[in-house]
Coordinates of C-alpha atoms (C1' of nucleotides) in Angstrom, one line a residue:
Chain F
X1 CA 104.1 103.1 124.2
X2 CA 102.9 106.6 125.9
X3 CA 104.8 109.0 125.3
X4 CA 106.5 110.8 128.8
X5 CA 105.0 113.3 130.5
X6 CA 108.6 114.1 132.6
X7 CA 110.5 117.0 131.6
X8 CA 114.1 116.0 130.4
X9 CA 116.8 114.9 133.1
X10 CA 117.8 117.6 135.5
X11 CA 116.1 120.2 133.9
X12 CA 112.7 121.8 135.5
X13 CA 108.6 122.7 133.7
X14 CA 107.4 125.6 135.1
X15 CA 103.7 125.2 135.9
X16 CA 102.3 128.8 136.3
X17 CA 102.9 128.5 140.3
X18 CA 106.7 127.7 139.7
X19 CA 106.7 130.7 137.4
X20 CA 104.9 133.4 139.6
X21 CA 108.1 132.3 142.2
X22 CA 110.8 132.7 140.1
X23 CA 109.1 136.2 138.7
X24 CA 109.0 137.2 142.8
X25 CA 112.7 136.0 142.8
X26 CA 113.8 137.9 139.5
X27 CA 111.8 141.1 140.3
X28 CA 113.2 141.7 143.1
X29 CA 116.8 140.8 142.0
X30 CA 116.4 143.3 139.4
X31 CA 115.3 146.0 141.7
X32 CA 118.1 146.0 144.0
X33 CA 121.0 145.9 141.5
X34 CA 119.1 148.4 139.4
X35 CA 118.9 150.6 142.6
X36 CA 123.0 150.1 142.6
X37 CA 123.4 151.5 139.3
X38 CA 123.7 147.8 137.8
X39 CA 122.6 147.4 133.8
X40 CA 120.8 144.5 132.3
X41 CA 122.4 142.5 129.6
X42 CA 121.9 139.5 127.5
X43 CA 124.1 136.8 125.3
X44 CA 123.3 134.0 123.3
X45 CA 122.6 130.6 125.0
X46 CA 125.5 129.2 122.7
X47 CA 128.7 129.8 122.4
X48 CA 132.2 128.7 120.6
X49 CA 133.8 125.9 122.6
X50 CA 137.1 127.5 122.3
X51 CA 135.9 130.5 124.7
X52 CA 135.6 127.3 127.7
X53 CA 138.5 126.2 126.8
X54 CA 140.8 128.7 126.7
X55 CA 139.8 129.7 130.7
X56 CA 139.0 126.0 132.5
X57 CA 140.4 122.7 132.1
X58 CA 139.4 120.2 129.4
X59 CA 138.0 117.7 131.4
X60 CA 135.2 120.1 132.9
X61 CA 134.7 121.2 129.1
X62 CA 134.5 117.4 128.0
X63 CA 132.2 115.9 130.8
X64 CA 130.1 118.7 132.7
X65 CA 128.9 120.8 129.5
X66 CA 126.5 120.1 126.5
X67 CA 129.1 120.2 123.9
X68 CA 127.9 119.4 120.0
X69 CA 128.7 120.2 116.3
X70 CA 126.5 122.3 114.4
X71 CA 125.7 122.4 110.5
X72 CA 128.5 123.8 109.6
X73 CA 130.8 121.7 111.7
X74 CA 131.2 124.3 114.4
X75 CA 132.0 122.9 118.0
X76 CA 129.2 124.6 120.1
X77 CA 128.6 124.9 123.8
X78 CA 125.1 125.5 125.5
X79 CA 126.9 128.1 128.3
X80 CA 127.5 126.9 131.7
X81 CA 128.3 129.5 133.0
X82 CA 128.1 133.4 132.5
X83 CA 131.7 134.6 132.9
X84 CA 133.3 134.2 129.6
X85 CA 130.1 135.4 127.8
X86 CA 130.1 138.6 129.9
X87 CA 134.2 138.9 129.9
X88 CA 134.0 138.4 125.6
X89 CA 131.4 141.1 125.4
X90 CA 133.6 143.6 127.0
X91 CA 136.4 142.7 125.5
X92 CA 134.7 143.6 122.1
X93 CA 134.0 147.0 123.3
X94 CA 137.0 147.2 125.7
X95 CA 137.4 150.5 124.4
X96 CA 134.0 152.7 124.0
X97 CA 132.8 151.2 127.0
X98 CA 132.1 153.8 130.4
X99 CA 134.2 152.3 133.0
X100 CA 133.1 151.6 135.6
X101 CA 131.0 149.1 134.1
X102 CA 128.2 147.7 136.0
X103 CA 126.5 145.0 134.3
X104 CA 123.8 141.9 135.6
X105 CA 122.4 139.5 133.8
X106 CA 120.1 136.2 134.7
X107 CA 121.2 134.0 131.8
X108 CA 120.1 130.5 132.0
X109 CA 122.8 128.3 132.4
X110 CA 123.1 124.3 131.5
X111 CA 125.8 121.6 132.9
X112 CA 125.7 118.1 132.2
X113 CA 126.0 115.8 135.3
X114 CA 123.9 114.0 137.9
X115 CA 121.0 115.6 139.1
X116 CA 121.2 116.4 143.4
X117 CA 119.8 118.4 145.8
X118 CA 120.3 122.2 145.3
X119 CA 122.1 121.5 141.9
X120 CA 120.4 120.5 138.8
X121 CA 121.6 120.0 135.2
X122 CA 119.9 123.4 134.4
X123 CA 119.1 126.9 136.2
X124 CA 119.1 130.4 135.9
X125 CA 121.8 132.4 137.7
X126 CA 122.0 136.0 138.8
X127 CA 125.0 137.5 137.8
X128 CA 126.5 140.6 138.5
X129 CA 130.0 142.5 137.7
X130 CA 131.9 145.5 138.0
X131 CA 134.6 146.2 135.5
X132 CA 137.1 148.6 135.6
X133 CA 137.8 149.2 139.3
X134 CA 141.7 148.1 140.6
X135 CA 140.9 149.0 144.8
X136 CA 138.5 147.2 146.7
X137 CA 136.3 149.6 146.6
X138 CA 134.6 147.3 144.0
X139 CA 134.9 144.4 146.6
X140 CA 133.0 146.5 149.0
X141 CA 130.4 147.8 146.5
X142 CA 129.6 144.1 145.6
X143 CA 129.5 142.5 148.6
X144 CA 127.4 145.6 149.8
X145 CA 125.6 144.7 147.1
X146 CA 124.3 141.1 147.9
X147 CA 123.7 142.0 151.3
X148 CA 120.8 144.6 149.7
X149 CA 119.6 141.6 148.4
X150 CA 118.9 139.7 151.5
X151 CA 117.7 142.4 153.1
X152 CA 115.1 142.5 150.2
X153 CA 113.8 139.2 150.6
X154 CA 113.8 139.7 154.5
X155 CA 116.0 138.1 155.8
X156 CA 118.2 138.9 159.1
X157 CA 122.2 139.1 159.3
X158 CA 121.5 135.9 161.6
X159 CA 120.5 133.7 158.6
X160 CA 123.9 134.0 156.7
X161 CA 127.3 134.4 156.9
X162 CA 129.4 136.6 154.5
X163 CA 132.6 134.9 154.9
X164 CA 136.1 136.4 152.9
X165 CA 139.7 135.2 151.7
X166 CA 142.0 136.4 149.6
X167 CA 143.6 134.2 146.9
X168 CA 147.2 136.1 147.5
X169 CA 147.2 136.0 150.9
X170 CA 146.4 132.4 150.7
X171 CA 149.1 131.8 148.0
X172 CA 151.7 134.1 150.0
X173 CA 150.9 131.6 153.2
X174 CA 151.3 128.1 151.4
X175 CA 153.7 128.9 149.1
X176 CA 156.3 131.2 150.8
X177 CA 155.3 131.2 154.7
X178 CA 155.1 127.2 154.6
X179 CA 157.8 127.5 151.7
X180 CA 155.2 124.4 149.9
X181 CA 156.1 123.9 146.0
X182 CA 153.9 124.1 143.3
X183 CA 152.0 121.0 143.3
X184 CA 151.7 120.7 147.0
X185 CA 149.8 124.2 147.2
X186 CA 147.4 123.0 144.4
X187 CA 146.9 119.3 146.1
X188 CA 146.7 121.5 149.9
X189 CA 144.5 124.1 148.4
X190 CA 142.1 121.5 147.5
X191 CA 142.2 119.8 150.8
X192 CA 141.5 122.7 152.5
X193 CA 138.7 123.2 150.6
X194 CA 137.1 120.0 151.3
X195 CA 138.3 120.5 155.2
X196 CA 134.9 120.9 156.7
X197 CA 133.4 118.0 155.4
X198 CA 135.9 115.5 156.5
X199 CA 137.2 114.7 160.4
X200 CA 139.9 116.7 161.1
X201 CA 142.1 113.3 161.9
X202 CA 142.1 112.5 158.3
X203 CA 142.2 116.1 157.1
X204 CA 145.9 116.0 158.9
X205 CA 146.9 112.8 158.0
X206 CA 146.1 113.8 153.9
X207 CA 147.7 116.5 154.3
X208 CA 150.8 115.2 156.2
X209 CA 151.0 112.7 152.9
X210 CA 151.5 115.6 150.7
X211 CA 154.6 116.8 152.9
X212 CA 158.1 116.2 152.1
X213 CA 159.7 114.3 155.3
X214 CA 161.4 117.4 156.4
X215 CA 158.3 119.3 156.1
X216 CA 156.6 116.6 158.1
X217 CA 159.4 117.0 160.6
X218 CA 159.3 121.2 160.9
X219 CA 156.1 120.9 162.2
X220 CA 154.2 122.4 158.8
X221 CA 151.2 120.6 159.4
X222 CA 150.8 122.4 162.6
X223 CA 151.6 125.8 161.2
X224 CA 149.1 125.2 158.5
X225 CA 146.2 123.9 161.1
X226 CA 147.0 127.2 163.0
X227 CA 146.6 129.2 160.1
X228 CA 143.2 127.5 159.1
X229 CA 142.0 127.9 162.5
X230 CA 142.7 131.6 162.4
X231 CA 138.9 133.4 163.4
X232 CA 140.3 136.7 162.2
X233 CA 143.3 138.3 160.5
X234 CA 145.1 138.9 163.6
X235 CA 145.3 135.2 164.9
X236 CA 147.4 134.6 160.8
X237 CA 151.7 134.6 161.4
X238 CA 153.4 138.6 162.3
X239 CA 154.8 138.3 159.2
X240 CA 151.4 138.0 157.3
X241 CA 149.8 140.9 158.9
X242 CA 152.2 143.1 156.2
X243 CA 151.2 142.2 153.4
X244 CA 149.3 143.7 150.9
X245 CA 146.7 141.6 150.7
X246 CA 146.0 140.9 154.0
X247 CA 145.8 144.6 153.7
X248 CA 143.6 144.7 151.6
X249 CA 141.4 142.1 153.2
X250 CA 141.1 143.9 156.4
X251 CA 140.3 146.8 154.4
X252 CA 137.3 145.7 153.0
X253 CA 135.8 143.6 156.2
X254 CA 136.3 146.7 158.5
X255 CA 134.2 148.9 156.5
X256 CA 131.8 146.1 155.5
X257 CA 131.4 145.7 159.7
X258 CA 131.5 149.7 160.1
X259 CA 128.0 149.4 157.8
X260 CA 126.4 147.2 160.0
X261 CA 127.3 144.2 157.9
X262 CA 128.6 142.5 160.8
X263 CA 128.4 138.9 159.6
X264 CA 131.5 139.3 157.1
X265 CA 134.5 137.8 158.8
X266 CA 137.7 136.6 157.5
X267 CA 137.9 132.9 156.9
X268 CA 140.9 130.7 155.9
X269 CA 139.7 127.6 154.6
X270 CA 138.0 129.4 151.7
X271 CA 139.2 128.5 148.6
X272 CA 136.5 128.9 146.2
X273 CA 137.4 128.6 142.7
X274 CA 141.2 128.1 143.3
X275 CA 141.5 128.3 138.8
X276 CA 140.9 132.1 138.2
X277 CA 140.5 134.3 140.8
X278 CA 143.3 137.1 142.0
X279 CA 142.5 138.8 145.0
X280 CA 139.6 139.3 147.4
X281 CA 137.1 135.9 146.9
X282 CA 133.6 135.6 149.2
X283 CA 130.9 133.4 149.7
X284 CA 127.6 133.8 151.7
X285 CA 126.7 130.9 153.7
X286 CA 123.3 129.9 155.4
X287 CA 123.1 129.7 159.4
X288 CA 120.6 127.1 158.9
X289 CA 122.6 123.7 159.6
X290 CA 119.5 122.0 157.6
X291 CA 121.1 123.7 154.6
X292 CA 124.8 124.5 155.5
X293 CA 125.8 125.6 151.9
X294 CA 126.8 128.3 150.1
X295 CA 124.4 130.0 148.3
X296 CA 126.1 132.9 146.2
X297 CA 129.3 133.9 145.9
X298 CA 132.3 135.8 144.1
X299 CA 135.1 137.9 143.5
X300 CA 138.3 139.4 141.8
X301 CA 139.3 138.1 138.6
X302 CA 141.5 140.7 136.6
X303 CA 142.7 138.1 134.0
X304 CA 139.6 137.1 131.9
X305 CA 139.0 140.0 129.4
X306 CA 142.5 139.8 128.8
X307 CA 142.1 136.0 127.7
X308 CA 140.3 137.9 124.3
X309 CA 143.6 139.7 123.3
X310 CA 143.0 143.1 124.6
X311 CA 144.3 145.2 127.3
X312 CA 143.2 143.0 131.0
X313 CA 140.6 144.8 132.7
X314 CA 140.0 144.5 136.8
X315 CA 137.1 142.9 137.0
X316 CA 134.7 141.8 140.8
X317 CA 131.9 139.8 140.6
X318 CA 129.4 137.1 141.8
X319 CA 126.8 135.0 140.6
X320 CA 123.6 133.4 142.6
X321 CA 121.6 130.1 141.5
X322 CA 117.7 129.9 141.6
X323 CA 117.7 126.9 143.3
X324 CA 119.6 127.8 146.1
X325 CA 117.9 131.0 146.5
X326 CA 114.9 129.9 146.3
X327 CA 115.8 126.9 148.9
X328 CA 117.0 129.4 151.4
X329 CA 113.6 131.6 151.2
X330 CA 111.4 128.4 152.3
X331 CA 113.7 127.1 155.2
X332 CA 113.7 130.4 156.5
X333 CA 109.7 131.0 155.6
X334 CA 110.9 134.3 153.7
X335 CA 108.3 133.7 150.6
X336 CA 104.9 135.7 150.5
X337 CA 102.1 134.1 149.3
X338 CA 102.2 134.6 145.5
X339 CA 99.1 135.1 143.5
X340 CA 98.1 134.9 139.6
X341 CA 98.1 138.1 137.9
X342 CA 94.6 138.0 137.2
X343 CA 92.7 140.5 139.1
X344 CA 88.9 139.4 138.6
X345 CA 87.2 136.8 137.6
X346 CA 84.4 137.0 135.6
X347 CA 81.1 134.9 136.0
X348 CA 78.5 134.9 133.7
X349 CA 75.0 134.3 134.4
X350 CA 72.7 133.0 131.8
X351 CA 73.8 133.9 128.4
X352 CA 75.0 137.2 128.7
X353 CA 78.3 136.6 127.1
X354 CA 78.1 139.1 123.6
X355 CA 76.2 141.5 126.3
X356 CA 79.6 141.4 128.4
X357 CA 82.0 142.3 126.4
X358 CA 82.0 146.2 126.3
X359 CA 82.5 145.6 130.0
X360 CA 85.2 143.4 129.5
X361 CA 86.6 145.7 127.3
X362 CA 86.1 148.7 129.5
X363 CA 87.8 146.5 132.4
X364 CA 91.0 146.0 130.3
X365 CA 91.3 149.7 129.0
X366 CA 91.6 150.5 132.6
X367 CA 94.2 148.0 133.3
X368 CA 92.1 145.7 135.4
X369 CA 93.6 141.5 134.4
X370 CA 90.3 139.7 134.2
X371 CA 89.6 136.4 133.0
X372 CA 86.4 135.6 131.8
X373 CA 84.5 131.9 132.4
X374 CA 83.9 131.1 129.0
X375 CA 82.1 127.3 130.1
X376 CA 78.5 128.3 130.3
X377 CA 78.6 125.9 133.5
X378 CA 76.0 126.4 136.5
X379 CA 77.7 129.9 138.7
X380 CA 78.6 127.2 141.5
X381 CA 81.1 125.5 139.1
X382 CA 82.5 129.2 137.6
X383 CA 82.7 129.8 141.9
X384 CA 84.6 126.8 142.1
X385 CA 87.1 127.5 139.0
X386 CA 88.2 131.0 140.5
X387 CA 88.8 129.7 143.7
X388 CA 91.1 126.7 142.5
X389 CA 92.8 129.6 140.4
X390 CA 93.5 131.2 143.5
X391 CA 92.0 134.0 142.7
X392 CA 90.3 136.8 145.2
X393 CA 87.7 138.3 143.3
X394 CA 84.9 136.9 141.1
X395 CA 82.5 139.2 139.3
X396 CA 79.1 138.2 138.9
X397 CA 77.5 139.2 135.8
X398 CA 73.8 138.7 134.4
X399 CA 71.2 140.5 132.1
X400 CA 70.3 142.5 135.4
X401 CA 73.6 143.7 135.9
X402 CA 74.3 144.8 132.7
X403 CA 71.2 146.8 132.5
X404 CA 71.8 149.0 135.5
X405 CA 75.5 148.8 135.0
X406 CA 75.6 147.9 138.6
X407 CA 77.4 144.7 139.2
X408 CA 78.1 142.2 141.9
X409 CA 81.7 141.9 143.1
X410 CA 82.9 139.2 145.6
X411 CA 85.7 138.8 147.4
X412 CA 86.2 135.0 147.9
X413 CA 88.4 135.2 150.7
X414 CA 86.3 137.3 153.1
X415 CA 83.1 136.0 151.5
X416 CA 81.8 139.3 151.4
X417 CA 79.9 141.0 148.1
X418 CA 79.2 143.9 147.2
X419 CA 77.4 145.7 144.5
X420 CA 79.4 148.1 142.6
X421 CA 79.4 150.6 139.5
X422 CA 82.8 150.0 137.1
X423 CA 84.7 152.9 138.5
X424 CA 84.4 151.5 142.0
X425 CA 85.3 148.2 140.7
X426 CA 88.7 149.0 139.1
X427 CA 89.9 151.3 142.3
X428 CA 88.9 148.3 144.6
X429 CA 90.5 145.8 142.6
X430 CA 93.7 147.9 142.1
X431 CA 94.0 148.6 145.6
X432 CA 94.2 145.4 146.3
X433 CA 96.3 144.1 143.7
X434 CA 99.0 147.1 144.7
X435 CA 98.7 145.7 148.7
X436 CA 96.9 142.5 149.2
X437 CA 95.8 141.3 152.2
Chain C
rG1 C1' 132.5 107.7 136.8
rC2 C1' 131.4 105.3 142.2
rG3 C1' 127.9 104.1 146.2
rG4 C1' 123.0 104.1 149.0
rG5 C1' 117.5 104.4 148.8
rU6 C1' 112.8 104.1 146.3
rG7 C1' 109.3 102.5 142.2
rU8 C1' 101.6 100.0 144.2
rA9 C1' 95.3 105.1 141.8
rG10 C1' 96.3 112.0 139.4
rC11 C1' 99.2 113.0 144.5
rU12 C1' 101.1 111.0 149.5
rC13 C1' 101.5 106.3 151.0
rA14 C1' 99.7 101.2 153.6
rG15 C1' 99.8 96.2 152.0
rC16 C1' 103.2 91.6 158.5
rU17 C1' 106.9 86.1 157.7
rG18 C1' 104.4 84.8 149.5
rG19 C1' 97.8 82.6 150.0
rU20 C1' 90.8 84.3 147.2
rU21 C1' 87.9 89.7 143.3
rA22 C1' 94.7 95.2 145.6
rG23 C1' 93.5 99.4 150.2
rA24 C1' 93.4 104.5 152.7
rG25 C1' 93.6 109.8 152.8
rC26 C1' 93.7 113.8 149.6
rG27 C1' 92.4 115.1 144.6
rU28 C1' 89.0 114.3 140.3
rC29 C1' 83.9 113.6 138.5
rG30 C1' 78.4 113.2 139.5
rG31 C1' 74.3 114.4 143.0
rG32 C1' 71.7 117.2 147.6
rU33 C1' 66.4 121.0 141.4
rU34 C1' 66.6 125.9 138.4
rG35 C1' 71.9 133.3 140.3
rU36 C1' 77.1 132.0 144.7
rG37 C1' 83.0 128.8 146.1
rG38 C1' 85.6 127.1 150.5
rU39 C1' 83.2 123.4 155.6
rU40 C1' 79.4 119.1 155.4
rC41 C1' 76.4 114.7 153.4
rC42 C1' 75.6 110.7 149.5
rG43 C1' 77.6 108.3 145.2
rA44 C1' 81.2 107.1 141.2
rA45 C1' 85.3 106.6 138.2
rG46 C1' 90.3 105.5 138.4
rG47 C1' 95.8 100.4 139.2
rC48 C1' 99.5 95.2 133.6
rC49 C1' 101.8 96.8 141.8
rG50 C1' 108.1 100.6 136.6
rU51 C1' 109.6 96.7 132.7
rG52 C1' 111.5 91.7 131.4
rG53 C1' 112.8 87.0 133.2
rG54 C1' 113.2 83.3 137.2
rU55 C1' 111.7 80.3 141.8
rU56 C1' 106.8 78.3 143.4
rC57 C1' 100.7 74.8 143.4
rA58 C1' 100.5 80.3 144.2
rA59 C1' 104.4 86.6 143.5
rG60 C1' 102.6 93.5 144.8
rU61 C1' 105.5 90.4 148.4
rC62 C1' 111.4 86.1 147.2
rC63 C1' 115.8 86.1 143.3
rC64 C1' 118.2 88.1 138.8
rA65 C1' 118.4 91.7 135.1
rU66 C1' 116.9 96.4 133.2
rC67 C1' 114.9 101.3 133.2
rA68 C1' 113.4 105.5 135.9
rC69 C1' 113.5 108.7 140.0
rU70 C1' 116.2 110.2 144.3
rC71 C1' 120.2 111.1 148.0
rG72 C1' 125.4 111.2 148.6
rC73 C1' 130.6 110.9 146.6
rC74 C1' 133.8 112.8 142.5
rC75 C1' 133.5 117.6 140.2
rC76 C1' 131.9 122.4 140.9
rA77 C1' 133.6 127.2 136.0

RNA sequence: GCGGGUGUAGCUCAGCUGGUUAGAGCGUCGGGUUGUGGUUCCGAAGGCCGUGGGUUCAAGUCCCAUCACUCGCCCCA
């Protein structure tokens, strides 16, 4: 029985050409939040069950994470997620730390169920936070934030949607404007959440099944469908407008819009991570209805470094997946054409290779990436390796060449050659690495 | 956990109602002579038709089971 060549369930190889993409992804990922001030940390890939536990629900614990006992009869978790990681380091140092905090991360992240599209059992997640900032000027530097990084991978305001809510407004509407109990907001909450996937017939008639008769009576059902149709703040209930977090809300999407970031808009129906967040919560959706899904999103959750016995500290962030980045760069054609690193290839002619290697030496002291054909195969075959490398230029090397220290340099895309001295060689090939054509 | 789809060459797939030695394109390898790739020409290798069982004179094709992959649902920290 062969042994399988498949990588394990869920879980992704990266062949060189998978790689050089997620480098683009990562590189530029890094640049922008560096360019906001943001500083990279890292955590252990395990972690104590009991962190998991204390924030979601067993059940998620239990049947979505890789959960097993160590040596020493320790219950371990391979991290799903970043949060608690990030929240338990700066609890640690809640007090030395420089508030405001700006920390990112892109920690790989595991979660055991079935494999579909955009969602694998395994991927690496961008994640970003601010600590320490109470007013939504930490809402607005965030959300700032991830629009910088669609701008760096080129894309246009048309090809997403930022859209907001705000977790109290939401719980002051349900739970005192619709007076709805306890249970009725969670079971509601949920619906709402699923709204735009199902017709709205059945959307009212699950919800109407939730409702008290009276309720069903007082016309809730239509008060709530008026508030989920709301397109902005100013459709919601007069009495709404008031409060504080619908304050708040319209705080941050008027000065996102006064940016130019005029595809932030208020809307109702988002619940996003009902468990843990306390105020302002966003996600960025795609415009593409090929691929209708959120792609990154965030926001407030004050509670979590509390959860590790210290004083709470406010906390905004988001996190972004690989797999949905990377899905939203090729429907919109945002990815450039990624090349190996390697700048040159070297062919030898004849057997010249002890004669080439103070050139190969010199080549690499001057930061020129060359390879080197090492198969003694006729030139047409080393032609035919660098070109299924994908790479530009091939230098062609023999005892003639060597003697004059003159050599022949070929650029396989244009087909042109040219004979050059070293010096030559390095600027040509650096210029082009620096902006290829 | 529930439901749908698909398993034939390295890859993408074709094989109609079951009928001799299983096909294509791409890729791979060799060649068109000795210092030049991509386009072209000639040639070759490569398949237990996912696995196990059943029906039949006969199974890639029909039936059952099983495994794998995949798309949804649930869930989504």
């Amino acid at each position: 029985m062969a042994l399988s060549t498949q990588p394990y369930k869920g879980a992704r190889d990266f062949y060189p050409e998978d790689k050089r993409l997620q480098k683009y992804m990562f590189s530029r990922l890094r640049e922008v939040v560096e360019r906001f001030g943001y500083e990279e940390y890292d955590a252990p890939i395990l972690e104590p069950l009991e962190i998991y536990l204390a924030k979601t629900g067993e059940e998620i614990v239990n049947e979505q994470t890789y959960v097993f006992e160590d040596r020493g009869g320790r219950k371990v978790v391979i991290r799903p997620e970043m949060t608690p990681t990030v929240s338990r380091m700066v609890a640690a140092k809640r007090q030395e730390l420089a508030y405001p905090l700006r920390w990112y991360s892109i920690p790989n992240l595991w979660r055991y169920e079935r494999p579909q599209r955009g969602r694998l059992r395994e991927h690496w997640q961008l994640n970003v936070d601010i600590f320490g900032v109470k007013d939504t000027s930490a809402e607005l530097e965030i959300i700032t934030l991830v629009d910088a990084l669609f701008k760096a991978f080129g894309a246009s305001r048309s090809m997403y949607d930022i859209r907001l809510n705000h977790r109290q407004l939401m719980n002051y509407l349900l739970h005192d404007y619709l007076a709805l109990n306890e249970k009725a907001v969670h079971d509601i909450s949920k619906l709402i959440d699923r709204m735009n996937k199902m017709e709205r017939r059945d959307f009212i008639s699950k919800v109407d099944a939730l409702l008290s008769p009276e309720q069903r009576e007082n016309g809730t059902n239509e008060r709530l469908l008026s508030i989920l149709d709301a397109k902005q703040l100013g459709d919601l209930p007069a009495e709404a407008l008031s409060q504080p977090a619908t304050i708040e809300l319209k705080s941050v999407i008027g000065q996102l819009n006064n940016a130019g970031i005029s595809n932030a808009r208020f809307d109702p129906t988002l619940m996003r991570g009902f468990d843990y967040y306390t105020g302002v919560v966003f996600e960025v959706f795609d415009t593409d209805p090929e691929n209708n899904r959120s792609m990154t999103g965030g926001g407030r959750y004050d509670g979590l470094v509390g959860l590790f016995g210290v004083e709470p500290v406010p906390t905004v962030g988001f996190g972004w997946g690989d797999i949905t980045l990377a899905n939203f760069l090729e429907s919109h054609r945002l990815l450039p054409a990624l090349k190996p690193e390697t700048d040159v290839y070297l062919v030898l002619v004849g057997d010249v290779s002890q004669a080439a290697q103070k050139l190969l030496a010199d080549l690499r002291e001057q930061a020129v990436n060359v390879a080197v054909d090492l198969s003694g195969r006729k030139i047409g075959d080393q032609f035919k390796t660098a070109e299924k490398k994908g790479l530009t230029y091939v230098l062609i090397v023999g005892e003639a060449e060597l003697s004059q220290q003159q050599y022949k340099l070929k650029n396989l895309e244009t087909g042109e050659e040219e004979t050059h001295s070293l010096g030559q060689i390095v600027s040509l090939v650096k210029d082009y690495r620096n902006n290829p054509t």
